[in-house]
Coordinates of C-alpha atoms in Angstrom, one line a residue:
Chain A
X306 CA 83.9 87.2 143.1
X307 CA 82.8 91.0 144.2
X308 CA 83.8 93.5 141.3
X309 CA 84.7 96.0 144.0
X310 CA 87.9 97.8 143.5
X311 CA 90.5 95.9 145.6
X312 CA 92.8 98.0 147.7
X313 CA 96.5 97.5 146.3
X314 CA 99.5 98.2 148.0
X315 CA 101.1 101.3 146.2
X316 CA 103.2 99.8 143.5
X317 CA 106.8 100.1 143.5
X318 CA 108.3 100.2 139.9
X319 CA 111.3 98.1 139.2
X320 CA 112.6 99.6 136.1
X321 CA 115.8 97.1 135.9
X322 CA 113.3 94.4 135.4
X323 CA 111.5 96.2 132.7
X324 CA 114.6 96.5 130.7
X325 CA 114.8 92.7 131.1
X326 CA 111.3 91.5 130.5
X327 CA 110.5 94.1 127.6
X328 CA 113.4 95.4 126.6
X329 CA 114.1 93.5 123.8
X330 CA 110.5 93.4 122.6
X331 CA 110.3 97.2 122.7
X332 CA 113.5 97.4 120.8
X333 CA 112.4 95.3 118.0
X334 CA 109.3 97.3 117.7
X335 CA 111.2 100.3 117.7
X336 CA 113.9 99.1 115.1
X337 CA 111.5 97.6 112.5
X338 CA 109.9 101.1 112.4
X339 CA 112.8 103.3 112.7
X340 CA 115.2 101.1 110.5
X341 CA 118.1 102.6 113.0
X342 CA 119.7 100.7 115.8
X343 CA 121.1 103.6 117.7
X344 CA 117.8 105.6 117.3
X345 CA 115.7 102.6 118.5
X346 CA 117.5 102.3 121.5
X347 CA 117.3 105.9 122.6
X348 CA 113.7 105.8 121.9
X349 CA 113.5 102.6 124.2
X350 CA 115.3 104.5 126.9
X351 CA 112.9 107.5 126.7
X352 CA 110.0 105.3 126.9
X353 CA 111.2 103.5 130.1
X354 CA 111.9 106.7 131.7
X355 CA 108.6 108.3 130.7
X356 CA 107.2 105.2 132.2
X357 CA 108.8 105.7 135.3
X358 CA 107.7 109.1 135.7
X359 CA 104.0 108.1 134.7
X360 CA 104.3 104.9 136.7
X361 CA 101.9 106.0 139.5
X362 CA 99.3 106.8 136.9
X363 CA 99.6 103.3 135.4
X364 CA 99.4 101.5 139.1
X365 CA 99.1 98.0 137.7
X366 CA 96.0 98.5 135.3
X367 CA 96.2 96.0 132.6
X368 CA 99.5 94.5 130.9
X369 CA 102.5 96.2 131.7
X370 CA 104.0 95.6 128.2
X371 CA 100.9 97.2 126.5
X372 CA 101.4 100.0 128.5
X373 CA 104.8 100.5 127.6
X374 CA 104.2 99.8 123.8
X375 CA 101.6 102.7 124.0
X376 CA 104.0 105.0 125.2
X377 CA 106.6 103.8 122.8
X378 CA 104.3 104.4 120.1
X379 CA 104.1 108.1 121.0
X380 CA 107.9 108.3 121.1
X381 CA 108.4 106.7 117.9
X382 CA 105.9 109.4 116.5
X383 CA 107.9 112.1 117.8
X384 CA 110.9 110.8 115.8
X385 CA 108.9 110.8 112.7
X386 CA 107.7 114.1 113.3
X387 CA 111.1 115.3 113.7
X388 CA 112.4 113.8 110.8
X389 CA 109.5 115.2 108.7
X390 CA 110.5 118.8 110.0
X391 CA 114.2 118.2 109.3
X392 CA 113.8 116.6 105.7
X393 CA 110.9 118.7 104.5
X394 CA 112.7 121.6 102.9
X395 CA 115.9 119.4 101.3
X396 CA 113.5 116.7 99.8
X397 CA 111.4 117.7 96.6
X398 CA 109.2 115.1 98.1
X399 CA 110.3 112.3 95.8
X400 CA 108.8 113.0 92.5
X401 CA 111.3 111.1 91.0
X402 CA 109.9 107.8 92.7
X403 CA 107.0 107.8 90.5
X404 CA 109.2 106.0 87.7
X405 CA 107.5 107.7 84.6
X406 CA 110.4 106.2 82.3
X407 CA 108.1 102.9 82.7
X408 CA 105.4 104.5 80.6
X409 CA 104.9 105.3 76.9
X410 CA 105.8 109.0 76.5
X411 CA 103.8 109.6 73.0
X412 CA 101.8 108.0 70.3
X413 CA 98.1 106.4 70.6
X414 CA 99.2 104.6 73.9
X415 CA 101.0 107.4 75.5
X416 CA 100.7 106.8 79.4
X417 CA 100.4 103.0 79.0
X418 CA 102.8 100.6 80.5
X419 CA 105.8 100.5 77.8
X420 CA 106.3 96.8 78.6
X421 CA 102.7 96.1 77.2
X422 CA 102.8 98.2 74.0
X423 CA 106.3 97.4 72.9
X424 CA 107.9 93.6 73.0
X425 CA 111.6 95.3 73.3
X426 CA 110.6 97.1 76.6
X427 CA 109.1 93.7 78.3
X428 CA 111.8 94.3 81.0
X429 CA 110.0 97.4 82.1
X430 CA 107.3 95.4 83.7
X431 CA 105.5 95.0 86.0
X432 CA 106.7 91.4 85.5
X433 CA 105.3 88.5 87.1
X434 CA 106.9 87.8 90.4
X435 CA 106.1 84.1 91.0
X436 CA 105.8 85.1 94.8
X437 CA 105.4 82.9 97.6
X438 CA 104.3 85.2 100.6
X439 CA 105.2 83.0 103.2
X440 CA 108.5 82.3 101.9
X441 CA 109.1 85.9 101.3
X442 CA 108.2 86.5 105.0
X443 CA 111.2 84.0 106.4
X444 CA 114.0 85.1 103.8
X445 CA 116.4 87.3 105.5
X446 CA 118.1 88.1 102.0
X447 CA 114.7 89.7 100.7
X448 CA 114.3 91.9 103.8
X449 CA 117.8 93.2 103.4
X450 CA 117.0 94.2 99.8
X451 CA 113.8 95.7 101.0
X452 CA 115.9 97.9 103.6
X453 CA 117.9 98.9 100.7
X454 CA 115.0 100.0 98.6
X455 CA 113.3 101.8 101.4
X456 CA 116.7 103.9 102.2
X457 CA 116.6 106.3 99.3
X458 CA 113.3 107.7 100.0
X459 CA 113.2 110.7 101.8
X460 CA 112.5 109.9 105.6
X461 CA 109.3 111.5 105.6
X462 CA 107.9 109.3 103.1
X463 CA 109.4 106.5 104.4
X464 CA 107.8 107.3 107.8
X465 CA 104.4 107.5 106.1
X466 CA 104.7 104.5 104.4
X467 CA 105.6 102.6 107.5
X468 CA 102.8 104.0 109.6
X469 CA 100.6 103.1 107.1
X470 CA 101.8 99.8 105.8
X471 CA 103.7 98.4 109.2
X472 CA 101.1 99.8 111.5
X473 CA 98.2 100.1 109.4
X474 CA 97.2 103.4 111.0
X475 CA 94.3 105.1 109.2
X476 CA 94.9 108.2 106.9
X477 CA 93.5 110.7 109.4
X478 CA 95.9 109.3 112.3
X479 CA 99.0 109.6 110.0
X480 CA 98.1 113.1 109.0
X481 CA 97.6 114.2 112.6
X482 CA 101.0 112.7 113.6
X483 CA 103.1 114.1 110.6
X484 CA 101.0 117.2 110.3
X485 CA 100.2 116.9 106.6
X486 CA 97.1 116.9 104.7
X487 CA 95.5 113.8 103.6
X488 CA 96.2 114.3 99.7
X489 CA 99.8 115.2 100.6
X490 CA 100.0 111.8 102.3
X491 CA 98.2 109.9 99.5
X492 CA 100.9 111.3 96.9
X493 CA 103.7 110.2 99.4
X494 CA 102.3 106.8 99.9
X495 CA 101.7 106.5 96.0
X496 CA 105.4 107.4 95.4
X497 CA 106.7 104.9 98.2
X498 CA 105.0 102.1 96.8
X499 CA 105.7 102.9 93.2
X500 CA 109.5 103.1 94.2
X501 CA 109.6 100.1 96.5
X502 CA 107.6 97.7 94.0
X503 CA 109.7 98.6 91.1
X504 CA 113.0 98.3 93.3
X505 CA 111.9 94.8 94.4
X506 CA 111.1 93.7 90.9
X507 CA 114.6 94.5 89.6
X508 CA 116.6 93.5 92.7
X509 CA 114.7 90.7 93.9
X510 CA 112.0 89.0 91.7
X511 CA 113.3 89.4 88.2
X512 CA 116.8 88.2 90.0
X513 CA 115.0 85.1 90.9
X514 CA 113.2 84.4 87.5
X515 CA 116.8 84.3 86.1
X516 CA 118.1 81.5 88.2
Chain B
X545 CA 89.2 94.0 69.6
X546 CA 86.9 95.0 72.7
X547 CA 89.8 95.1 75.2
X548 CA 91.8 97.7 73.1
X549 CA 89.0 99.5 72.4
X550 CA 87.9 99.9 76.2
X551 CA 91.7 100.8 77.2
X552 CA 91.8 103.4 74.6
X553 CA 88.7 105.2 76.1
X554 CA 89.8 104.9 79.9
X555 CA 92.4 107.2 81.2
X556 CA 95.8 105.5 80.6
X557 CA 97.9 103.4 83.1
X558 CA 100.1 106.0 84.6
X559 CA 97.0 108.1 85.7
X560 CA 95.6 105.0 87.3
X561 CA 98.8 104.2 89.5
X562 CA 97.8 106.7 92.1
X563 CA 94.3 105.7 92.0
X564 CA 95.4 101.9 92.6
X565 CA 97.5 103.3 95.5
X566 CA 94.6 105.3 97.0
X567 CA 92.4 102.3 96.8
X568 CA 94.4 101.0 99.5
X569 CA 94.2 103.8 101.8
X570 CA 90.4 105.0 101.6
X571 CA 87.4 104.2 99.9
X572 CA 87.2 105.9 96.3
X573 CA 84.4 108.0 95.2
X574 CA 82.1 106.0 92.7
X575 CA 83.8 107.4 89.6
X576 CA 87.1 106.3 90.7
X577 CA 85.7 102.9 91.8
X578 CA 84.2 102.3 88.1
X579 CA 87.2 103.6 86.1
X580 CA 89.5 101.6 88.1
X581 CA 87.4 98.4 87.7
X582 CA 87.0 98.6 84.0
X583 CA 90.8 99.4 83.6
X584 CA 91.8 96.6 85.4
X585 CA 89.4 94.3 83.7
X586 CA 91.0 94.8 80.6
X587 CA 94.8 95.8 81.6
X588 CA 96.9 92.9 82.8
X589 CA 100.0 95.0 83.8
X590 CA 97.8 96.9 85.9
X591 CA 96.1 94.2 87.7
X592 CA 99.7 92.8 88.2
X593 CA 100.6 96.1 89.9
X594 CA 98.0 96.4 92.3
X595 CA 98.3 92.8 93.4
X596 CA 102.0 93.4 94.0
X597 CA 101.0 96.4 96.2
X598 CA 98.7 94.3 98.0
X599 CA 101.3 91.5 98.6
X600 CA 104.0 94.0 99.6
X601 CA 101.5 95.3 102.4
X602 CA 100.9 91.5 103.3
X603 CA 104.3 90.5 103.6
X604 CA 105.5 93.7 105.4
X605 CA 102.9 93.0 108.3
X606 CA 103.7 89.3 108.5
X607 CA 107.3 90.1 108.7
X608 CA 106.9 92.9 111.5
X609 CA 104.7 90.4 113.5
X610 CA 107.5 87.6 112.9
X611 CA 110.1 90.1 113.9
X612 CA 108.5 91.0 117.1
X613 CA 107.4 87.4 118.2
X614 CA 111.0 86.1 117.5
X615 CA 114.0 87.1 119.4
X616 CA 117.7 86.8 117.6
X617 CA 121.1 88.8 118.8
X618 CA 121.0 91.2 116.1
X619 CA 117.3 92.3 116.8
X620 CA 117.8 92.4 120.6
X621 CA 119.2 95.3 122.8
X622 CA 123.0 95.4 122.9
X623 CA 124.4 94.4 126.5
X624 CA 126.0 98.2 126.5
X625 CA 122.5 99.6 125.5
X626 CA 120.8 97.5 128.5
X627 CA 123.1 98.7 131.0
X628 CA 123.2 102.2 129.8
X629 CA 119.2 102.2 130.0
X630 CA 119.4 100.8 133.4
X631 CA 121.6 103.3 134.6
X632 CA 119.5 106.2 133.4
X633 CA 116.6 104.6 134.8
X634 CA 118.2 104.1 137.9
X635 CA 119.8 107.5 138.2
X636 CA 116.1 108.9 137.4
X637 CA 114.6 106.7 140.4
X638 CA 117.0 108.1 143.1
X639 CA 116.3 111.7 142.1

């Protein structure tokens, strides 16, 4: 086998086939991150339009799907950026999601979990979850609760959380995407996690224990 | 009461929460690592808290992969969206 580049006829794009072959995949990818069906559809359309324009640059290098997902990621990042700009002023960045009420206010154990100090506050958690990760992944009801828990967060915080926890992007990449400082990002992630953890505890794990 | 003695000498739980979250995002400086380790050693609730954050991350990533791999009507493009996108692509192609 020679490794010489072979001469390929100039590829002709077949965008209809892209929709059929990759449309659902791209849509699922976008919808899981944006949590909005209309926005996910729009972003898939933008992606394929951009792909059509850039098609000659692609010219059958590697997998078509990987190439399309690459474009989609940029389009989703654009959405996150826009959301960040639109919401930055109206949100106080979600200080209320830190749940200070779960901690002792005063006394020698000030700042410690109230549940650990006072038996009557045992319900303030963190409680034992008895969670089975494999089961949770399969349970659609759990993910409905999860989605509801995510919804009160300011979009910018939810976006940062998604980029970090779903996509596993490193802090530097997220900061660049959302145009924020690392310290700011870490505070946002902390608030998102604190809020989600408590919300899932109240609306899922504690409910299951009562069963 | 070694446990209580140590817990009282460390920063309280509410100050450790951001540190626990940070530990999932970047490597902590030596001092932070040490404080966190000692605190977790004697604080059951904070240990639970951190484990729960890790559990959330694990199930979110697993769910995301599952959703990508498996199709269902509600996680697929609607017929209308599919047609609309095809029309948009064709009109750009014919420009």
